[in-house]
Tab-separated table of C-alpha atoms and ligand atoms in Angstrom:
chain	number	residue	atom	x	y	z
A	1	UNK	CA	-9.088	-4.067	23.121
A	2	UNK	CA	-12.302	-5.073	24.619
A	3	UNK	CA	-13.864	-2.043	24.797
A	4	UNK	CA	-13.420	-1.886	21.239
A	5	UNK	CA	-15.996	-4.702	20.320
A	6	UNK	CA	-19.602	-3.575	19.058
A	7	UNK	CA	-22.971	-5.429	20.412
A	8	UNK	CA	-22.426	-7.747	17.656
A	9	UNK	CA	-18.806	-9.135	19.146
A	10	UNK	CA	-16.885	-8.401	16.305
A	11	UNK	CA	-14.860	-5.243	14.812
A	12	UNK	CA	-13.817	-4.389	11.183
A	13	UNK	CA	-10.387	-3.393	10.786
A	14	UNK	CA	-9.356	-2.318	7.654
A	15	UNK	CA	-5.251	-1.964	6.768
A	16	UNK	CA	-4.301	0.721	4.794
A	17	UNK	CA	-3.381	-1.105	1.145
A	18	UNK	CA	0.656	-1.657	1.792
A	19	UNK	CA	0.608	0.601	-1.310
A	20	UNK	CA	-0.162	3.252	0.793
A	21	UNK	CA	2.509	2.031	3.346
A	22	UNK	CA	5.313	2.218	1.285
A	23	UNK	CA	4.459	5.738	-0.313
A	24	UNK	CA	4.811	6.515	3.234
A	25	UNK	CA	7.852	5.060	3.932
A	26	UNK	CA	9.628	6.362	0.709
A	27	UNK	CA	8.440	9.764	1.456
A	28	UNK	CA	10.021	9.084	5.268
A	29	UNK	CA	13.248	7.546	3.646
A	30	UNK	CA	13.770	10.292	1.267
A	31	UNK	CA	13.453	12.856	4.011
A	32	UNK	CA	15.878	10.787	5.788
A	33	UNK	CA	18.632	10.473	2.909
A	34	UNK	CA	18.026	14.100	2.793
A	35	UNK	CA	18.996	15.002	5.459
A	36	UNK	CA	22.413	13.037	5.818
A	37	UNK	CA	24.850	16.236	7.261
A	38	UNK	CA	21.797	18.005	9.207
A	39	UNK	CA	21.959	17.891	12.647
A	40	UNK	CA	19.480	15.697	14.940
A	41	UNK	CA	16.943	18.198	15.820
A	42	UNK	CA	16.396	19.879	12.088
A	43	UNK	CA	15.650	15.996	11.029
A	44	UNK	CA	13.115	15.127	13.801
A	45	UNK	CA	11.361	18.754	13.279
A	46	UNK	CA	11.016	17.578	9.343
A	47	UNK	CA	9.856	13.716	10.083
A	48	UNK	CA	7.311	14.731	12.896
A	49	UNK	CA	4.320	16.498	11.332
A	50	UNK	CA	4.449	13.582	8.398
A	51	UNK	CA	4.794	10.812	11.006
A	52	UNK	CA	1.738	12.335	12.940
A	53	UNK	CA	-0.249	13.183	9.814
A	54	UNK	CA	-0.263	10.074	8.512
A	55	UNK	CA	-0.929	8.432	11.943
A	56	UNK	CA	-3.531	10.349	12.675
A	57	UNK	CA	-5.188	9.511	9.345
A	58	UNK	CA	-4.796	6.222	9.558
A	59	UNK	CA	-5.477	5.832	12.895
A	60	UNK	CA	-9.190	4.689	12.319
A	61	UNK	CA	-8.779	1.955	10.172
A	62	UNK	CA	-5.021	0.709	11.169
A	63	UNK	CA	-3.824	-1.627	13.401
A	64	UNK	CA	-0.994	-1.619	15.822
A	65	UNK	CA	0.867	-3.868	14.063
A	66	UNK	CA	1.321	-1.854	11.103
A	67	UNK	CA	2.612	1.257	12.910
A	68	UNK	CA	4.816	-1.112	14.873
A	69	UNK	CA	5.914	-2.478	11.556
A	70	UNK	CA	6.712	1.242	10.060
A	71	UNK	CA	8.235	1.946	13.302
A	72	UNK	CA	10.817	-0.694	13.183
A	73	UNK	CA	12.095	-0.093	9.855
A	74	UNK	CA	12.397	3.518	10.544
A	75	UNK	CA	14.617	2.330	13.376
A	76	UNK	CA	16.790	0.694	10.615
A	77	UNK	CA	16.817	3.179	8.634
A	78	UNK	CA	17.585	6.165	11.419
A	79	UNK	CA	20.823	3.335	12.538
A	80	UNK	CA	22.024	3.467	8.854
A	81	UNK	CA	21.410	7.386	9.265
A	82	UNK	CA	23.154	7.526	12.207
A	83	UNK	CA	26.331	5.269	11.920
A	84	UNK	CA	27.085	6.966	8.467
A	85	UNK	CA	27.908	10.116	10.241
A	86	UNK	CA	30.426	8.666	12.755
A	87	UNK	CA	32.074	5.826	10.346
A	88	UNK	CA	34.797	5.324	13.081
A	89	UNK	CA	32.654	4.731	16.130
A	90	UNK	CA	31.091	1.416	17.132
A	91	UNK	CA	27.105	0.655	17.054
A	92	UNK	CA	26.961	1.049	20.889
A	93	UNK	CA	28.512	4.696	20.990
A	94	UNK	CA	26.215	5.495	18.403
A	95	UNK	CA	22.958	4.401	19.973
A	96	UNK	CA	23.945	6.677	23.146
A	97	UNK	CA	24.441	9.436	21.574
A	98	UNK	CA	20.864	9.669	18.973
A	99	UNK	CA	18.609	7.409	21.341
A	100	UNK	CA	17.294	7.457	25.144
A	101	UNK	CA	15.078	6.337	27.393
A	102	UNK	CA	12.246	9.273	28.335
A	103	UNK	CA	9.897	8.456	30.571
A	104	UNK	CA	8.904	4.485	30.304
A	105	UNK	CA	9.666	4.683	26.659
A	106	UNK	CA	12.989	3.244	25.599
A	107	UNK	CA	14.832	3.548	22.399
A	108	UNK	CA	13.583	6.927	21.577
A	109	UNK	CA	15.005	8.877	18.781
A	110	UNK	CA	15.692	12.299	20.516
A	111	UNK	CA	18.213	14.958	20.764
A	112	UNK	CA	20.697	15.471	23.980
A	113	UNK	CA	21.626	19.210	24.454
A	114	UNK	CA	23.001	20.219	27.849
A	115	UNK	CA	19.790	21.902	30.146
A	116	UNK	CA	17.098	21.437	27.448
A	117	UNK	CA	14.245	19.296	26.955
A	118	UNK	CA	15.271	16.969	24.385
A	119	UNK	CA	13.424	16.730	21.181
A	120	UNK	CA	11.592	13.599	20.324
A	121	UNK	CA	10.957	11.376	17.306
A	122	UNK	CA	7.134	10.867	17.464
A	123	UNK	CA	6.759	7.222	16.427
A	124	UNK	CA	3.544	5.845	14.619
A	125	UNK	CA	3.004	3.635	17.756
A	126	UNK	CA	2.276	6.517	19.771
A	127	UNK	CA	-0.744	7.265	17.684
A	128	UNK	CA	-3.896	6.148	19.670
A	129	UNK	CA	-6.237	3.914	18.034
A	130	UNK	CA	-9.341	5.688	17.152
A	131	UNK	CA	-12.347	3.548	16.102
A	132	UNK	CA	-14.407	6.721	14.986
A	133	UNK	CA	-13.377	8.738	12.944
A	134	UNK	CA	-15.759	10.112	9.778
A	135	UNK	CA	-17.326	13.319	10.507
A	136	UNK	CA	-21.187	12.989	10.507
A	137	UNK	CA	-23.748	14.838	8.417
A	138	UNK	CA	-23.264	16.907	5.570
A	139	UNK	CA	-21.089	19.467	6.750
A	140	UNK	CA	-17.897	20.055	7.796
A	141	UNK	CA	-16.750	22.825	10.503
A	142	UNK	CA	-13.620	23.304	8.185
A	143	UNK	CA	-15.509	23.554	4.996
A	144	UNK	CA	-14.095	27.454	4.497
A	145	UNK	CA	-14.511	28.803	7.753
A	146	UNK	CA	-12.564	32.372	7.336
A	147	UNK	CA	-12.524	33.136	10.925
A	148	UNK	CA	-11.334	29.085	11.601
A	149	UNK	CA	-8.537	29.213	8.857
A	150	UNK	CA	-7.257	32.658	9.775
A	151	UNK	CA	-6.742	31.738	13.352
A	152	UNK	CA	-5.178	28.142	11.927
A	153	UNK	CA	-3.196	29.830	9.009
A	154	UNK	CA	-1.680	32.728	11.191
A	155	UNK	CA	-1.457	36.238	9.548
A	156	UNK	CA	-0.940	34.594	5.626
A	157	UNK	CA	-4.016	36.960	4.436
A	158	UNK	CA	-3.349	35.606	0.770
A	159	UNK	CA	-3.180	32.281	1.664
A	160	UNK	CA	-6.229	32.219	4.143
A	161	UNK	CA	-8.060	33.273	1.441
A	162	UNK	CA	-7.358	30.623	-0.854
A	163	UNK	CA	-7.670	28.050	1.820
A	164	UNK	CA	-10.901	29.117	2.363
A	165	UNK	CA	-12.375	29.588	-1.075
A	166	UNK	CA	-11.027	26.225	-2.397
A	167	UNK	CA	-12.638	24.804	0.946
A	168	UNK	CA	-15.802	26.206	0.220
A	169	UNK	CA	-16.098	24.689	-3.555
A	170	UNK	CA	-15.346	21.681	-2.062
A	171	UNK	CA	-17.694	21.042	1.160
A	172	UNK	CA	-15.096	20.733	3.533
A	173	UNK	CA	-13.930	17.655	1.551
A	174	UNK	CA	-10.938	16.126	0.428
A	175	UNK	CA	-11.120	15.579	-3.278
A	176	UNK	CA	-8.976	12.741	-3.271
A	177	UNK	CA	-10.562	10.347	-0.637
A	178	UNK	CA	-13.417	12.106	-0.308
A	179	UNK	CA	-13.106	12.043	3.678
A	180	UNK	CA	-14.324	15.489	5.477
A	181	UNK	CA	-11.384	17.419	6.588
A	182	UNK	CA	-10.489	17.296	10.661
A	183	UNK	CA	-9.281	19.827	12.850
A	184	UNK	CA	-5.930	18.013	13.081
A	185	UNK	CA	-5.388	16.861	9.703
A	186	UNK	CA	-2.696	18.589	7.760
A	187	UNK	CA	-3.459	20.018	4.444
A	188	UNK	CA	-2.119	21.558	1.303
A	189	UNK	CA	-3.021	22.887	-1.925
A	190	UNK	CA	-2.423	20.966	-4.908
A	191	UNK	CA	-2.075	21.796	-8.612
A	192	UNK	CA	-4.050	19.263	-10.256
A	193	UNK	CA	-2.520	19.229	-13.350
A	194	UNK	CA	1.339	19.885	-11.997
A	195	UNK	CA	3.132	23.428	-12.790
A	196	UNK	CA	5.730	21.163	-14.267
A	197	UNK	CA	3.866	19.957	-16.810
A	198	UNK	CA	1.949	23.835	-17.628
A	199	UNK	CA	-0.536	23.757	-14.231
A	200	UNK	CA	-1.627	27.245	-13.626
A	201	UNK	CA	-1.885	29.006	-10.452
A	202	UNK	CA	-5.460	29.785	-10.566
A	203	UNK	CA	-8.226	28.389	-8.606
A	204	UNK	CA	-9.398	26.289	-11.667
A	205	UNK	CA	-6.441	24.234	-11.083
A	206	UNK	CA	-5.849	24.089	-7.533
A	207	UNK	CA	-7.552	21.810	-4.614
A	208	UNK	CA	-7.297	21.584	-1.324
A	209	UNK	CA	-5.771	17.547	-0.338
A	210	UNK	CA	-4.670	16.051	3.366
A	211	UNK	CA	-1.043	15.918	2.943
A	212	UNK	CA	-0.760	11.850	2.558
A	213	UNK	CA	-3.302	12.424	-0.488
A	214	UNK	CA	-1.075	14.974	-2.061
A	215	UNK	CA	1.778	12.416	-1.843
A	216	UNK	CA	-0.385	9.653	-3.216
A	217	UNK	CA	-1.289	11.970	-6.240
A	218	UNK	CA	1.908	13.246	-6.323
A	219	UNK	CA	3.496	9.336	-7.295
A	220	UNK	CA	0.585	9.103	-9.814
A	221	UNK	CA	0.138	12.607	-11.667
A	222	UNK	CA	3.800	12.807	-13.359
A	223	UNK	CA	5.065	16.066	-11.016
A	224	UNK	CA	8.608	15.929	-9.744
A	225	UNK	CA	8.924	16.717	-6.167
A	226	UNK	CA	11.613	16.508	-3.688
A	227	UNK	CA	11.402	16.395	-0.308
A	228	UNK	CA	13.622	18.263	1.681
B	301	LIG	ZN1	-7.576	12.929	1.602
């Protein structure tokens, strides 16, 4: 941690509110309870980009502790997952057959499948600690970048072109926390007053949100979404 300390000998560290925690951990949950009869794999390709999203967005202003924190509830929550799908077999069994040790990591959520690689639960632990993270200056590299999106968006014309514009009106920023977009930040367009409550689909009503905003927004604005 050291290496961590400014001139001064001291460091800010700012917790995300547990607010934003549990909106989190609901949206982890639901995806969870969702996904009671799918197999392993089709579970830890759903959690993995929303575990790493939020990490990595966090990651500047969280500490350890509070990944470790989300990390061990998700552990009781995956348990519950797993032992309801073998009522008959004993905690032990169960542990064998949906965790491992890889590498120097133990207890790691991951699949077993005769000659392949297994496929890993990335946990919020994993997520290094960055200590710098807002973008500096006026501009952002992302802020509608055709030639950046396309290449990100793969061969969606349609949607590269929304992406783009709605980038564009909005400097590169998120309009929700008002951070600068990153090259590993996940995104998604947003209606801002929800279709289910008469939102059209034109560019008046859409904006461009990191994926953790959209959820936060998504608790607040009235619109009924399910996870799956
Ligand atoms: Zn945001």
């Amino acid at each position: 941690m050291g290496k961590y300390h400014s001139k001064q000998g001291f460091k800010t560290i700012i917790t995300p509110s547990s607010y934003k925690q549990k909106i989190h951990y609901d949206r982890v949950a639901s995806i969870i309870d969702d996904h009671k009869a799918a197999p392993q794999m089709a579970l830890i390709s759903r959690l993995n980009p929303v575990m790493t999203g939020w990490s990595n967005y966090y990651s500047a202003t969280v500490s350890k502790v509070v990944f470790s924190n989300l990390d061990s509830l998700m552990y009781t929550k995956l348990k519950a997952w797993a032992q309801h799908r073998h009522p008959q077999k004993y905690g032990g069994w169960v542990s064998k057959k949906y965790w491992q040790t890889i590498g120097d990591d133990n207890w790691v959520f991951a699949t077993r499948q005769e000659g392949k690689n297994p496929m890993r639960l990335q946990s919020h632990a994993e997520t290094k600690i960055i200590r710098h993270v807002k973008v500096k200056g006026d501009a952002s590299p992302y802020d509608g970048n055709l030639i950046y999106w396309s290449s990100r968006m793969g061969t969606h014309p349609e949607a590269t072109i929304r992406m783009s514009t709605l980038l564009k009106k909005q400097k590169g920023k998120c309009t929700h926390c008002e951070m600068y977009f990153r090259e590993d930040d996940v995104l998604e367009i947003d209606h801002i007053t929800p279709k289910s409550l008469g939102g059209k689909d034109d560019y008046k009503n859409l904006q461009i949100l990191h994926r953790h905003c959209h959820d936060e927004k998504t608790t607040e604005d009235g619109s009924v979404v399910k996870y799956t």
